[in-house]
Amino acid sequence: MKKGRIIFLNGVTSAGKTSIVEALQHKGDIFFYVVANDLFEEMVGEDYLQENYWGYLSEVIIMMYHTARMFSDMGKNVIIDGILVEREEIKPHYQQLLEILKDNPLDIVEVYCPLDICRQRNIMRENRYEMQSQEQYNLMAQDIKYSIKVDTSIYSPEQCAEIIIRELCQLETKIVI
């Protein structure tokens, strides 16, 4: 069985990853299952997160990568909505991702947005704190090998989705489920 493509959208909070996911999900060209840091974080009770946020989050992030691999192994395309941070609890994060998904078709997309715009988006969202994007940026893994970069300060989520599909996905065969 042909393995499904895994596209990892990597960027700080409010960079526009989830908006791109939604745009990709509305396209009829190709179907993706979605796994996301936020969704997996919800699997951990709030009490546990308050007790040891990064410890528990690190565990579910690794579980998320194994879940993506399982979908891919079953021939399903997957989008990972996440951020590659290098905290002590998950180091070496980027290398662990590459090891878990080494036998699967993986593309990492840099979802970029200037930090001042992310800060403004955080303020407008009200469920993020103002400097959250900056703090995440300071923790991001270095030397990531990106397949492509999309800039959400220039392009709409729909345009970013088009760029991702055009650059990374072969559309000769429509994915039917």
PDB file of N, CA and C in Angstrom, residues 63-108:
ATOM      1  N   MET A  63       3.098  11.155  20.781  1.00  0.00           N
ATOM      2  CA  MET A  63       1.954  10.315  20.412  1.00  0.00           C
ATOM      3  C   MET A  63       1.304  10.820  19.119  1.00  0.00           C
ATOM      4  N   MET A  64       1.251  12.143  18.958  1.00  0.00           N
ATOM      5  CA  MET A  64       0.679  12.734  17.752  1.00  0.00           C
ATOM      6  C   MET A  64       1.483  12.312  16.519  1.00  0.00           C
ATOM      7  N   TYR A  65       2.809  12.290  16.608  1.00  0.00           N
ATOM      8  CA  TYR A  65       3.629  11.884  15.474  1.00  0.00           C
ATOM      9  C   TYR A  65       3.402  10.408  15.138  1.00  0.00           C
ATOM     10  N   HIS A  66       3.259   9.574  16.161  1.00  0.00           N
ATOM     11  CA  HIS A  66       2.966   8.160  15.919  1.00  0.00           C
ATOM     12  C   HIS A  66       1.583   8.000  15.272  1.00  0.00           C
ATOM     13  N   THR A  67       0.634   8.840  15.673  1.00  0.00           N
ATOM     14  CA  THR A  67      -0.700   8.808  15.073  1.00  0.00           C
ATOM     15  C   THR A  67      -0.626   9.196  13.596  1.00  0.00           C
ATOM     16  N   ALA A  68       0.129  10.233  13.301  1.00  0.00           N
ATOM     17  CA  ALA A  68       0.308  10.650  11.903  1.00  0.00           C
ATOM     18  C   ALA A  68       0.938   9.523  11.099  1.00  0.00           C
ATOM     19  N   ARG A  69       1.927   8.864  11.678  1.00  0.00           N
ATOM     20  CA  ARG A  69       2.575   7.746  10.983  1.00  0.00           C
ATOM     21  C   ARG A  69       1.571   6.622  10.718  1.00  0.00           C
ATOM     22  N   MET A  70       0.712   6.324  11.689  1.00  0.00           N
ATOM     23  CA  MET A  70      -0.281   5.268  11.520  1.00  0.00           C
ATOM     24  C   MET A  70      -1.224   5.595  10.357  1.00  0.00           C
ATOM     25  N   PHE A  71      -1.716   6.828  10.302  1.00  0.00           N
ATOM     26  CA  PHE A  71      -2.592   7.231   9.193  1.00  0.00           C
ATOM     27  C   PHE A  71      -1.846   7.101   7.863  1.00  0.00           C
ATOM     28  N   SER A  72      -0.619   7.588   7.816  1.00  0.00           N
ATOM     29  CA  SER A  72       0.168   7.516   6.594  1.00  0.00           C
ATOM     30  C   SER A  72       0.392   6.066   6.176  1.00  0.00           C
ATOM     31  N   ASP A  73       0.720   5.216   7.135  1.00  0.00           N
ATOM     32  CA  ASP A  73       0.929   3.798   6.842  1.00  0.00           C
ATOM     33  C   ASP A  73      -0.328   3.153   6.265  1.00  0.00           C
ATOM     34  N   MET A  74      -1.491   3.700   6.607  1.00  0.00           N
ATOM     35  CA  MET A  74      -2.762   3.188   6.098  1.00  0.00           C
ATOM     36  C   MET A  74      -3.148   3.846   4.769  1.00  0.00           C
ATOM     37  N   GLY A  75      -2.228   4.632   4.207  1.00  0.00           N
ATOM     38  CA  GLY A  75      -2.468   5.254   2.908  1.00  0.00           C
ATOM     39  C   GLY A  75      -3.202   6.580   2.970  1.00  0.00           C
ATOM     40  N   LYS A  76      -3.359   7.134   4.164  1.00  0.00           N
ATOM     41  CA  LYS A  76      -4.098   8.392   4.345  1.00  0.00           C
ATOM     42  C   LYS A  76      -3.130   9.567   4.413  1.00  0.00           C
ATOM     43  N   ASN A  77      -3.518  10.678   3.798  1.00  0.00           N
ATOM     44  CA  ASN A  77      -2.742  11.918   3.881  1.00  0.00           C
ATOM     45  C   ASN A  77      -3.031  12.599   5.209  1.00  0.00           C
ATOM     46  N   VAL A  78      -2.006  13.234   5.765  1.00  0.00           N
ATOM     47  CA  VAL A  78      -2.110  13.835   7.098  1.00  0.00           C
ATOM     48  C   VAL A  78      -1.492  15.225   7.095  1.00  0.00           C
ATOM     49  N   ILE A  79      -2.149  16.124   7.805  1.00  0.00           N
ATOM     50  CA  ILE A  79      -1.560  17.431   8.106  1.00  0.00           C
ATOM     51  C   ILE A  79      -1.277  17.456   9.604  1.00  0.00           C
ATOM     52  N   ILE A  80      -0.070  17.861   9.966  1.00  0.00           N
ATOM     53  CA  ILE A  80       0.267  18.099  11.366  1.00  0.00           C
ATOM     54  C   ILE A  80       0.293  19.604  11.558  1.00  0.00           C
ATOM     55  N   ASP A  81      -0.528  20.086  12.469  1.00  0.00           N
ATOM     56  CA  ASP A  81      -0.592  21.501  12.836  1.00  0.00           C
ATOM     57  C   ASP A  81       0.170  21.632  14.144  1.00  0.00           C
ATOM     58  N   GLY A  82       1.420  22.078  14.077  1.00  0.00           N
ATOM     59  CA  GLY A  82       2.227  22.073  15.285  1.00  0.00           C
ATOM     60  C   GLY A  82       3.354  23.071  15.269  1.00  0.00           C
ATOM     61  N   ILE A  83       4.253  22.870  16.218  1.00  0.00           N
ATOM     62  CA  ILE A  83       5.438  23.708  16.324  1.00  0.00           C
ATOM     63  C   ILE A  83       6.575  22.854  16.878  1.00  0.00           C
ATOM     64  N   LEU A  84       7.694  22.912  16.217  1.00  0.00           N
ATOM     65  CA  LEU A  84       8.871  22.170  16.644  1.00  0.00           C
ATOM     66  C   LEU A  84       9.669  23.036  17.615  1.00  0.00           C
ATOM     67  N   VAL A  85       9.461  22.793  18.894  1.00  0.00           N
ATOM     68  CA  VAL A  85      10.201  23.517  19.928  1.00  0.00           C
ATOM     69  C   VAL A  85      11.232  22.586  20.537  1.00  0.00           C
ATOM     70  N   GLU A  86      12.303  23.147  21.027  1.00  0.00           N
ATOM     71  CA  GLU A  86      13.355  22.353  21.672  1.00  0.00           C
ATOM     72  C   GLU A  86      13.405  22.679  23.160  1.00  0.00           C
ATOM     73  N   ARG A  87      12.548  22.032  23.902  1.00  0.00           N
ATOM     74  CA  ARG A  87      12.552  22.127  25.363  1.00  0.00           C
ATOM     75  C   ARG A  87      13.247  20.890  25.915  1.00  0.00           C
ATOM     76  N   GLU A  88      13.782  20.990  27.133  1.00  0.00           N
ATOM     77  CA  GLU A  88      14.473  19.854  27.747  1.00  0.00           C
ATOM     78  C   GLU A  88      13.604  18.601  27.759  1.00  0.00           C
ATOM     79  N   GLU A  89      12.301  18.774  27.963  1.00  0.00           N
ATOM     80  CA  GLU A  89      11.400  17.631  28.097  1.00  0.00           C
ATOM     81  C   GLU A  89      11.223  16.847  26.798  1.00  0.00           C
ATOM     82  N   ILE A  90      11.549  17.442  25.672  1.00  0.00           N
ATOM     83  CA  ILE A  90      11.294  16.780  24.392  1.00  0.00           C
ATOM     84  C   ILE A  90      12.523  16.724  23.490  1.00  0.00           C
ATOM     85  N   LYS A  91      13.654  17.242  23.945  1.00  0.00           N
ATOM     86  CA  LYS A  91      14.873  17.231  23.124  1.00  0.00           C
ATOM     87  C   LYS A  91      15.305  15.801  22.840  1.00  0.00           C
ATOM     88  N   PRO A  92      15.807  15.537  21.674  1.00  0.00           N
ATOM     89  CA  PRO A  92      15.871  16.393  20.498  1.00  0.00           C
ATOM     90  C   PRO A  92      14.578  16.266  19.679  1.00  0.00           C
ATOM     91  N   HIS A  93      13.714  17.233  19.785  1.00  0.00           N
ATOM     92  CA  HIS A  93      12.372  17.194  19.208  1.00  0.00           C
ATOM     93  C   HIS A  93      12.403  16.958  17.699  1.00  0.00           C
ATOM     94  N   TYR A  94      13.111  17.799  16.990  1.00  0.00           N
ATOM     95  CA  TYR A  94      13.155  17.692  15.531  1.00  0.00           C
ATOM     96  C   TYR A  94      13.690  16.327  15.099  1.00  0.00           C
ATOM     97  N   GLN A  95      14.736  15.865  15.758  1.00  0.00           N
ATOM     98  CA  GLN A  95      15.303  14.558  15.414  1.00  0.00           C
ATOM     99  C   GLN A  95      14.329  13.424  15.728  1.00  0.00           C
ATOM    100  N   GLN A  96      13.565  13.559  16.822  1.00  0.00           N
ATOM    101  CA  GLN A  96      12.560  12.539  17.136  1.00  0.00           C
ATOM    102  C   GLN A  96      11.484  12.489  16.056  1.00  0.00           C
ATOM    103  N   LEU A  97      11.035  13.655  15.590  1.00  0.00           N
ATOM    104  CA  LEU A  97      10.054  13.699  14.507  1.00  0.00           C
ATOM    105  C   LEU A  97      10.595  12.959  13.290  1.00  0.00           C
ATOM    106  N   LEU A  98      11.821  13.282  12.894  1.00  0.00           N
ATOM    107  CA  LEU A  98      12.415  12.665  11.712  1.00  0.00           C
ATOM    108  C   LEU A  98      12.564  11.150  11.886  1.00  0.00           C
ATOM    109  N   GLU A  99      12.918  10.715  13.071  1.00  0.00           N
ATOM    110  CA  GLU A  99      13.075   9.279  13.329  1.00  0.00           C
ATOM    111  C   GLU A  99      11.729   8.557  13.264  1.00  0.00           C
ATOM    112  N   ILE A 100      10.708   9.108  13.889  1.00  0.00           N
ATOM    113  CA  ILE A 100       9.384   8.477  13.898  1.00  0.00           C
ATOM    114  C   ILE A 100       8.827   8.383  12.487  1.00  0.00           C
ATOM    115  N   LEU A 101       9.049   9.410  11.674  1.00  0.00           N
ATOM    116  CA  LEU A 101       8.454   9.471  10.336  1.00  0.00           C
ATOM    117  C   LEU A 101       9.452   9.162   9.217  1.00  0.00           C
ATOM    118  N   LYS A 102      10.555   8.506   9.562  1.00  0.00           N
ATOM    119  CA  LYS A 102      11.628   8.282   8.584  1.00  0.00           C
ATOM    120  C   LYS A 102      11.189   7.463   7.380  1.00  0.00           C
ATOM    121  N   ASP A 103      10.217   6.602   7.516  1.00  0.00           N
ATOM    122  CA  ASP A 103       9.784   5.762   6.402  1.00  0.00           C
ATOM    123  C   ASP A 103       8.519   6.285   5.739  1.00  0.00           C
ATOM    124  N   ASN A 104       8.133   7.508   6.055  1.00  0.00           N
ATOM    125  CA  ASN A 104       6.909   8.099   5.523  1.00  0.00           C
ATOM    126  C   ASN A 104       7.247   9.358   4.724  1.00  0.00           C
ATOM    127  N   PRO A 105       6.444   9.670   3.704  1.00  0.00           N
ATOM    128  CA  PRO A 105       6.688  10.888   2.922  1.00  0.00           C
ATOM    129  C   PRO A 105       6.321  12.132   3.744  1.00  0.00           C
ATOM    130  N   LEU A 106       7.333  12.850   4.199  1.00  0.00           N
ATOM    131  CA  LEU A 106       7.152  13.997   5.092  1.00  0.00           C
ATOM    132  C   LEU A 106       7.670  15.262   4.431  1.00  0.00           C
ATOM    133  N   ASP A 107       6.845  16.302   4.456  1.00  0.00           N
ATOM    134  CA  ASP A 107       7.269  17.644   4.063  1.00  0.00           C
ATOM    135  C   ASP A 107       6.977  18.572   5.226  1.00  0.00           C
ATOM    136  N   ILE A 108       7.945  19.395   5.570  1.00  0.00           N
ATOM    137  CA  ILE A 108       7.739  20.386   6.625  1.00  0.00           C
ATOM    138  C   ILE A 108       7.623  21.743   5.951  1.00  0.00           C
TER     139      ILE A 108
END
